[in-house]
Amino acid sequence: MSSDYEGNQSKFMRKAKENPFVPVGITGFLGIVAYQLYKMKHRGNVKMSVHLIHMRVAAQGFVVGAMTMGVIYSMYRDYIAHPSEDKKDK
């Protein structure tokens, strides 16, 4: 094997440091799906398809929100908090 091999855990940690909202999105998605699956036992007269659609919309909404926050954080980090050295010299 080459010396460039990177284990799954170290790769995940590196990616999490680069984009901190990715693990937040994954965790939120899994949390919403787990909660909705647990709640499925007590859904009453709601059809299964409607319950699954609500679960999908909630999970996707959380992931889109996490992605949006990640983009905003990345733009803040790149353009406001740590502007490049080229802009400082001008």
JSON list of N, CA and C in Angstrom, two decimals, residues 16-22 65-82:
[
{"chain": "A", "resi": 16, "resn": "ALA", "atom": "N", "xyz": [-14.38, 16.93, 8.40]},
{"chain": "A", "resi": 16, "resn": "ALA", "atom": "CA", "xyz": [-15.19, 17.63, 9.40]},
{"chain": "A", "resi": 16, "resn": "ALA", "atom": "C", "xyz": [-14.54, 18.95, 9.80]},
{"chain": "A", "resi": 17, "resn": "LYS", "atom": "N", "xyz": [-13.22, 19.00, 9.83]},
{"chain": "A", "resi": 17, "resn": "LYS", "atom": "CA", "xyz": [-12.54, 20.27, 10.14]},
{"chain": "A", "resi": 17, "resn": "LYS", "atom": "C", "xyz": [-12.67, 21.26, 8.99]},
{"chain": "A", "resi": 18, "resn": "GLU", "atom": "N", "xyz": [-12.64, 20.76, 7.76]},
{"chain": "A", "resi": 18, "resn": "GLU", "atom": "CA", "xyz": [-12.78, 21.64, 6.60]},
{"chain": "A", "resi": 18, "resn": "GLU", "atom": "C", "xyz": [-14.20, 22.17, 6.47]},
{"chain": "A", "resi": 19, "resn": "ASN", "atom": "N", "xyz": [-15.19, 21.32, 6.69]},
{"chain": "A", "resi": 19, "resn": "ASN", "atom": "CA", "xyz": [-16.61, 21.67, 6.56]},
{"chain": "A", "resi": 19, "resn": "ASN", "atom": "C", "xyz": [-17.35, 21.20, 7.81]},
{"chain": "A", "resi": 20, "resn": "PRO", "atom": "N", "xyz": [-17.40, 22.01, 8.87]},
{"chain": "A", "resi": 20, "resn": "PRO", "atom": "CA", "xyz": [-17.96, 21.53, 10.14]},
{"chain": "A", "resi": 20, "resn": "PRO", "atom": "C", "xyz": [-19.47, 21.27, 10.11]},
{"chain": "A", "resi": 21, "resn": "PHE", "atom": "N", "xyz": [-20.18, 21.75, 9.12]},
{"chain": "A", "resi": 21, "resn": "PHE", "atom": "CA", "xyz": [-21.62, 21.54, 9.09]},
{"chain": "A", "resi": 21, "resn": "PHE", "atom": "C", "xyz": [-22.02, 20.24, 8.42]},
{"chain": "A", "resi": 22, "resn": "VAL", "atom": "N", "xyz": [-21.08, 19.52, 7.82]},
{"chain": "A", "resi": 22, "resn": "VAL", "atom": "CA", "xyz": [-21.40, 18.22, 7.23]},
{"chain": "A", "resi": 22, "resn": "VAL", "atom": "C", "xyz": [-21.78, 17.22, 8.33]},
{"chain": "A", "resi": 65, "resn": "GLY", "atom": "N", "xyz": [-30.80, 23.23, 5.40]},
{"chain": "A", "resi": 65, "resn": "GLY", "atom": "CA", "xyz": [-30.45, 24.28, 6.35]},
{"chain": "A", "resi": 65, "resn": "GLY", "atom": "C", "xyz": [-29.01, 24.18, 6.81]},
{"chain": "A", "resi": 66, "resn": "ALA", "atom": "N", "xyz": [-28.55, 22.97, 7.09]},
{"chain": "A", "resi": 66, "resn": "ALA", "atom": "CA", "xyz": [-27.15, 22.77, 7.49]},
{"chain": "A", "resi": 66, "resn": "ALA", "atom": "C", "xyz": [-26.20, 23.13, 6.35]},
{"chain": "A", "resi": 67, "resn": "MET", "atom": "N", "xyz": [-26.56, 22.78, 5.12]},
{"chain": "A", "resi": 67, "resn": "MET", "atom": "CA", "xyz": [-25.72, 23.14, 3.98]},
{"chain": "A", "resi": 67, "resn": "MET", "atom": "C", "xyz": [-25.65, 24.65, 3.80]},
{"chain": "A", "resi": 68, "resn": "THR", "atom": "N", "xyz": [-26.78, 25.31, 3.96]},
{"chain": "A", "resi": 68, "resn": "THR", "atom": "CA", "xyz": [-26.82, 26.77, 3.84]},
{"chain": "A", "resi": 68, "resn": "THR", "atom": "C", "xyz": [-25.95, 27.43, 4.91]},
{"chain": "A", "resi": 69, "resn": "MET", "atom": "N", "xyz": [-26.08, 26.95, 6.14]},
{"chain": "A", "resi": 69, "resn": "MET", "atom": "CA", "xyz": [-25.25, 27.49, 7.21]},
{"chain": "A", "resi": 69, "resn": "MET", "atom": "C", "xyz": [-23.76, 27.22, 6.95]},
{"chain": "A", "resi": 70, "resn": "GLY", "atom": "N", "xyz": [-23.46, 26.07, 6.38]},
{"chain": "A", "resi": 70, "resn": "GLY", "atom": "CA", "xyz": [-22.07, 25.75, 6.04]},
{"chain": "A", "resi": 70, "resn": "GLY", "atom": "C", "xyz": [-21.50, 26.69, 4.99]},
{"chain": "A", "resi": 71, "resn": "VAL", "atom": "N", "xyz": [-22.31, 27.01, 3.99]},
{"chain": "A", "resi": 71, "resn": "VAL", "atom": "CA", "xyz": [-21.85, 27.93, 2.94]},
{"chain": "A", "resi": 71, "resn": "VAL", "atom": "C", "xyz": [-21.65, 29.33, 3.52]},
{"chain": "A", "resi": 72, "resn": "ILE", "atom": "N", "xyz": [-22.58, 29.77, 4.36]},
{"chain": "A", "resi": 72, "resn": "ILE", "atom": "CA", "xyz": [-22.45, 31.09, 4.98]},
{"chain": "A", "resi": 72, "resn": "ILE", "atom": "C", "xyz": [-21.21, 31.13, 5.87]},
{"chain": "A", "resi": 73, "resn": "TYR", "atom": "N", "xyz": [-20.98, 30.08, 6.64]},
{"chain": "A", "resi": 73, "resn": "TYR", "atom": "CA", "xyz": [-19.79, 30.01, 7.50]},
{"chain": "A", "resi": 73, "resn": "TYR", "atom": "C", "xyz": [-18.51, 30.02, 6.67]},
{"chain": "A", "resi": 74, "resn": "SER", "atom": "N", "xyz": [-18.52, 29.27, 5.58]},
{"chain": "A", "resi": 74, "resn": "SER", "atom": "CA", "xyz": [-17.34, 29.21, 4.71]},
{"chain": "A", "resi": 74, "resn": "SER", "atom": "C", "xyz": [-17.05, 30.58, 4.09]},
{"chain": "A", "resi": 75, "resn": "MET", "atom": "N", "xyz": [-18.09, 31.26, 3.64]},
{"chain": "A", "resi": 75, "resn": "MET", "atom": "CA", "xyz": [-17.90, 32.60, 3.07]},
{"chain": "A", "resi": 75, "resn": "MET", "atom": "C", "xyz": [-17.41, 33.57, 4.13]},
{"chain": "A", "resi": 76, "resn": "TYR", "atom": "N", "xyz": [-17.94, 33.48, 5.33]},
{"chain": "A", "resi": 76, "resn": "TYR", "atom": "CA", "xyz": [-17.47, 34.34, 6.42]},
{"chain": "A", "resi": 76, "resn": "TYR", "atom": "C", "xyz": [-16.01, 34.08, 6.72]},
{"chain": "A", "resi": 77, "resn": "ARG", "atom": "N", "xyz": [-15.64, 32.80, 6.80]},
{"chain": "A", "resi": 77, "resn": "ARG", "atom": "CA", "xyz": [-14.26, 32.44, 7.12]},
{"chain": "A", "resi": 77, "resn": "ARG", "atom": "C", "xyz": [-13.30, 32.89, 6.03]},
{"chain": "A", "resi": 78, "resn": "ASP", "atom": "N", "xyz": [-13.71, 32.76, 4.76]},
{"chain": "A", "resi": 78, "resn": "ASP", "atom": "CA", "xyz": [-12.81, 33.08, 3.65]},
{"chain": "A", "resi": 78, "resn": "ASP", "atom": "C", "xyz": [-12.71, 34.57, 3.36]},
{"chain": "A", "resi": 79, "resn": "TYR", "atom": "N", "xyz": [-13.81, 35.31, 3.51]},
{"chain": "A", "resi": 79, "resn": "TYR", "atom": "CA", "xyz": [-13.82, 36.70, 3.06]},
{"chain": "A", "resi": 79, "resn": "TYR", "atom": "C", "xyz": [-13.85, 37.74, 4.18]},
{"chain": "A", "resi": 80, "resn": "ILE", "atom": "N", "xyz": [-14.27, 37.36, 5.37]},
{"chain": "A", "resi": 80, "resn": "ILE", "atom": "CA", "xyz": [-14.36, 38.35, 6.44]},
{"chain": "A", "resi": 80, "resn": "ILE", "atom": "C", "xyz": [-13.35, 38.07, 7.54]},
{"chain": "A", "resi": 81, "resn": "ALA", "atom": "N", "xyz": [-13.34, 36.86, 8.08]},
{"chain": "A", "resi": 81, "resn": "ALA", "atom": "CA", "xyz": [-12.48, 36.54, 9.21]},
{"chain": "A", "resi": 81, "resn": "ALA", "atom": "C", "xyz": [-11.01, 36.44, 8.82]},
{"chain": "A", "resi": 82, "resn": "HIS", "atom": "N", "xyz": [-10.71, 35.81, 7.70]},
{"chain": "A", "resi": 82, "resn": "HIS", "atom": "CA", "xyz": [-9.32, 35.60, 7.27]},
{"chain": "A", "resi": 82, "resn": "HIS", "atom": "C", "xyz": [-9.17, 36.02, 5.81]}
]
